[in-house]
């Protein structure tokens, strides 16, 4: 790579060239990524499907667009190989992408991002932008098909680089796992519209800016504040205590009241209490009547007549 044609005073260019050297000197069997010769802010990559998942054995190509403020701002990612987890030719939403700049850290790199992307493959999409939720059988079939060749996309230079990366990944990839049924090897319905021409996407790719040959952007002194992570594992004791407050344990008062025998006994006790209250009320009224008669003199007349 001819470094003399780039603006080496640009801190982003310096950082990218360092990452290119590191990627070439320390290659991985799980991924491969290199920038375009004409624009080092645009990288082509390929990742290997994680083992023990429906993506195992697959080779998935994509592209990374680095911002002119890199590494202080995160890159954007786009998958080009149909995979059943992420939409193709669409910027996907991940915590390491430009959709969540608050999570990005300047210490991360293209290598770090590719390792995270592999880890995201078997996770649940949860409705994230650019995510898909294909069945496992469909994803396995796409993984097998992905080994055939690199996808067709972009200029001749891009395609040449993608083919070279594909050959490298294919030489490092293990054999495709044997499927338990023939259904897994069937090609899924083309749900992403892969039959459409990619000429429009290639034209759009030609219009991407190349900050490496532009004037040095003003980055200045930036203060990167780490976002505090929310606790993921709550205290088990507190969780059990909260659950006991919300949901009564077995044998509680609520269950006792719903016991038929207890309800009959409670009904009998209620009737006995009612009759006792009525008798007490009558006795009090009689006493009050006698006291009234005695105080008014009717009691004495009654005594004389008797």
XYZ file of C-alpha atoms in Angstrom:
306
model
C 0.000 0.000 0.000
C 1.440 3.319 -1.099
C 1.354 5.455 2.002
C 2.852 8.511 0.335
C -0.422 9.447 -1.349
C -2.259 9.855 1.952
C -2.235 12.799 4.326
C -0.016 11.373 7.035
C -0.671 14.390 9.254
C -4.251 13.227 9.623
C -4.484 11.316 12.946
C -7.203 9.094 11.515
C -4.956 8.088 8.603
C -2.116 7.276 10.994
C -4.393 5.104 13.091
C -5.813 3.257 10.076
C -2.366 2.517 8.620
C -1.309 1.091 11.979
C -4.334 -1.196 12.008
C -3.624 -2.339 8.450
C -0.096 -3.391 9.416
C -1.378 -5.163 12.520
C -4.055 -7.008 10.516
C -1.492 -8.222 7.982
C 1.167 -9.191 10.529
C -1.242 -10.986 12.844
C -3.959 -12.647 10.691
C -6.855 -14.621 12.161
C -8.656 -17.742 10.969
C -11.993 -16.245 12.025
C -11.904 -13.037 9.979
C -9.984 -11.042 7.406
C -10.302 -7.357 6.522
C -8.355 -4.868 4.418
C -9.035 -1.332 3.137
C -9.368 -0.363 -0.496
C -6.228 0.922 -2.151
C -8.081 3.998 -3.370
C -9.799 4.755 -0.047
C -8.405 3.441 3.231
C -11.524 4.616 5.071
C -13.514 1.846 3.368
C -12.684 -1.745 4.346
C -13.861 -5.059 2.902
C -14.098 -7.955 5.320
C -15.189 -11.544 5.676
C -16.008 -13.381 8.902
C -16.440 -17.067 9.611
C -19.700 -18.296 11.117
C -19.285 -19.163 14.817
C -18.929 -22.844 15.690
C -21.800 -24.866 17.146
C -24.370 -22.554 15.564
C -26.446 -22.628 12.404
C -23.859 -20.268 10.867
C -20.969 -22.718 11.250
C -18.979 -23.166 8.062
C -20.328 -19.979 6.462
C -18.180 -17.180 5.023
C -19.912 -13.822 5.273
C -18.622 -10.754 3.435
C -19.276 -7.125 4.275
C -17.864 -3.628 4.282
C -16.878 -1.126 6.936
C -16.985 2.641 6.507
C -14.722 4.526 8.907
C -15.560 8.183 9.702
C -13.025 10.972 9.206
C -12.961 11.367 13.024
C -11.952 7.727 13.551
C -11.203 6.375 16.138
C -13.136 8.979 18.121
C -16.321 8.056 16.280
C -17.532 4.521 15.491
C -17.643 2.908 12.036
C -20.700 1.648 10.154
C -21.167 -1.980 9.070
C -22.931 -3.568 6.119
C -23.274 -7.271 5.277
C -23.141 -8.326 1.617
C -23.609 -12.102 1.947
C -27.145 -13.424 2.633
C -27.056 -14.923 6.122
C -30.532 -14.851 7.701
C -29.379 -12.726 10.675
C -28.597 -9.324 9.134
C -30.032 -7.619 6.091
C -27.659 -7.205 3.177
C -26.576 -3.827 1.798
C -28.088 -2.130 4.876
C -26.229 -0.452 7.737
C -26.870 -2.672 10.725
C -27.531 -1.510 14.267
C -25.029 -2.783 16.834
C -23.513 -1.397 20.014
C -20.197 -1.158 18.139
C -21.646 0.724 15.162
C -22.486 4.355 14.470
C -26.074 3.691 15.603
C -24.785 3.733 19.214
C -21.885 6.219 19.366
C -22.308 6.485 23.121
C -20.916 2.950 23.542
C -17.912 3.318 21.256
C -14.420 3.630 22.740
C -11.370 4.953 20.846
C -9.317 2.012 22.093
C -11.416 -0.331 19.955
C -10.339 -1.178 16.426
C -11.537 -2.884 13.258
C -10.278 -6.172 14.707
C -12.265 -5.597 17.911
C -15.387 -4.777 15.904
C -15.122 -7.945 13.771
C -14.735 -10.149 16.853
C -17.865 -8.514 18.311
C -19.753 -8.959 15.023
C -19.070 -12.708 15.077
C -20.365 -12.857 18.647
C -23.556 -11.023 17.603
C -24.376 -13.549 14.846
C -26.206 -16.189 16.978
C -27.931 -13.654 19.261
C -31.607 -12.741 19.131
C -32.313 -9.775 16.803
C -34.902 -8.176 19.143
C -36.201 -6.014 16.321
C -32.941 -4.090 15.845
C -32.451 -2.101 12.654
C -31.102 -4.284 9.850
C -31.779 -7.543 11.726
C -33.529 -10.681 10.456
C -34.934 -13.730 12.218
C -34.737 -16.627 9.745
C -35.280 -20.225 10.798
C -32.206 -22.271 11.640
C -32.707 -24.517 8.613
C -32.678 -21.497 6.308
C -29.562 -20.084 7.952
C -27.735 -23.412 7.577
C -28.582 -23.522 3.889
C -27.318 -19.950 3.465
C -24.101 -20.850 5.326
C -23.415 -23.653 2.832
C -24.199 -21.426 -0.132
C -21.952 -18.633 1.172
C -18.855 -20.782 0.573
C -19.372 -20.944 -3.176
C -18.051 -17.471 -4.026
C -17.831 -13.910 -2.782
C -20.894 -11.761 -3.537
C -20.836 -9.490 -6.576
C -20.576 -5.878 -5.441
C -18.942 -2.620 -6.416
C -16.009 -1.805 -8.622
C -13.394 -4.125 -10.088
C -10.969 -3.228 -7.311
C -13.535 -4.036 -4.646
C -14.425 -7.314 -6.294
C -10.793 -8.328 -6.612
C -10.170 -7.645 -2.937
C -13.325 -9.528 -1.935
C -12.296 -12.548 -4.024
C -8.838 -12.576 -2.430
C -10.333 -12.402 1.061
C -12.792 -15.177 0.169
C -10.013 -17.500 -0.985
C -8.085 -16.852 2.215
C -11.117 -17.544 4.426
C -12.022 -20.653 2.437
C -8.522 -22.056 2.957
C -8.886 -21.584 6.723
C -12.520 -22.706 7.020
C -13.333 -26.168 8.423
C -15.586 -28.578 6.493
C -19.309 -27.859 6.536
C -21.038 -29.858 9.335
C -23.204 -32.750 8.176
C -26.902 -31.941 8.337
C -29.387 -34.294 9.980
C -32.005 -33.868 7.271
C -32.169 -32.953 3.612
C -34.460 -30.064 4.491
C -31.511 -28.155 5.947
C -29.703 -28.202 2.603
C -32.639 -26.788 0.662
C -32.170 -23.242 -0.535
C -34.512 -20.888 1.377
C -36.957 -18.520 -0.192
C -35.250 -15.381 -1.407
C -36.638 -13.108 1.327
C -34.046 -10.372 0.930
C -34.555 -9.759 -2.768
C -31.060 -10.950 -3.681
C -32.150 -11.377 -7.293
C -32.157 -7.601 -7.707
C -29.173 -6.005 -9.419
C -26.503 -4.414 -7.226
C -25.620 -1.789 -9.813
C -27.336 0.967 -7.802
C -25.417 0.014 -4.650
C -22.168 -0.005 -6.611
C -22.940 3.475 -7.942
C -23.633 4.698 -4.419
C -20.368 3.176 -3.231
C -18.492 5.249 -5.785
C -19.809 8.415 -4.140
C -18.441 7.647 -0.672
C -16.062 10.363 0.593
C -12.385 9.658 1.023
C -11.182 11.639 4.062
C -7.667 10.255 3.598
C -6.942 12.579 0.684
C -8.926 15.557 1.984
C -7.629 18.245 4.265
C -6.798 17.257 7.782
C -10.059 17.466 9.782
C -9.906 19.420 13.004
C -10.224 16.912 15.795
C -8.786 18.897 18.725
C -8.462 17.650 22.274
C -11.305 15.281 22.902
C -12.348 13.966 26.300
C -13.835 10.497 26.068
C -16.081 9.649 28.989
C -16.870 6.027 29.557
C -20.515 5.229 29.905
C -21.124 3.426 33.213
C -22.471 -0.019 32.680
C -25.767 -0.905 34.255
C -25.696 -3.944 36.588
C -26.667 -7.044 34.714
C -26.924 -9.603 37.506
C -29.120 -8.434 40.401
C -28.609 -9.770 43.910
C -30.351 -13.180 44.092
C -31.403 -12.605 47.699
C -33.066 -9.288 46.820
C -34.749 -10.869 43.827
C -36.202 -13.635 45.986
C -37.332 -11.101 48.601
C -39.084 -9.007 45.972
C -40.725 -12.072 44.529
C -42.001 -13.139 47.955
C -43.591 -9.728 48.449
C -45.330 -9.797 45.088
C -46.359 -13.466 45.069
C -47.449 -15.081 48.403
C -45.936 -18.435 49.242
C -47.841 -21.695 49.252
C -50.096 -22.201 52.269
C -50.624 -18.457 52.694
C -53.813 -16.773 53.932
C -55.169 -16.361 50.407
C -55.076 -20.101 49.829
C -56.590 -20.876 53.252
C -59.577 -18.645 52.554
C -60.191 -20.479 49.295
C -60.374 -23.853 51.100
C -64.076 -25.034 51.000
C -64.046 -26.436 54.584
C -62.637 -23.230 55.974
C -65.244 -21.204 54.098
C -68.134 -23.298 55.631
C -66.670 -22.916 59.133
C -66.284 -19.170 58.595
C -69.937 -18.905 57.455
C -71.203 -20.708 60.604
C -69.115 -18.484 62.859
C -70.517 -15.405 61.138
C -74.147 -16.519 61.754
C -73.464 -17.280 65.465
C -71.876 -13.887 65.906
C -74.897 -12.207 64.260
C -77.443 -13.912 66.583
C -75.367 -13.047 69.651
C -75.276 -9.420 68.574
C -79.088 -9.383 68.078
C -79.725 -10.890 71.561
C -77.382 -8.406 73.201
C -79.144 -5.530 71.443
C -82.621 -6.723 72.680
C -81.365 -7.033 76.285
C -79.950 -3.519 76.219
C -83.237 -2.152 74.857
C -85.237 -3.886 77.664
C -82.970 -2.439 80.346
C -83.267 1.022 78.861
C -87.112 0.690 78.754
C -87.304 -0.345 82.424
C -85.072 2.557 83.431
C -87.285 4.941 81.507
C -90.511 3.634 83.094
C -89.047 3.793 86.583
C -87.881 7.373 86.172
C -91.268 8.537 84.841
C -93.310 6.991 87.710
C -95.012 4.292 85.718
C -92.929 1.749 87.514
C -94.380 2.740 90.982
C -97.997 2.600 89.733
C -97.381 -0.765 88.283
C -96.015 -1.948 91.662
C -99.075 -0.658 93.608
C -101.553 -2.305 91.286
C -99.804 -5.536 91.663
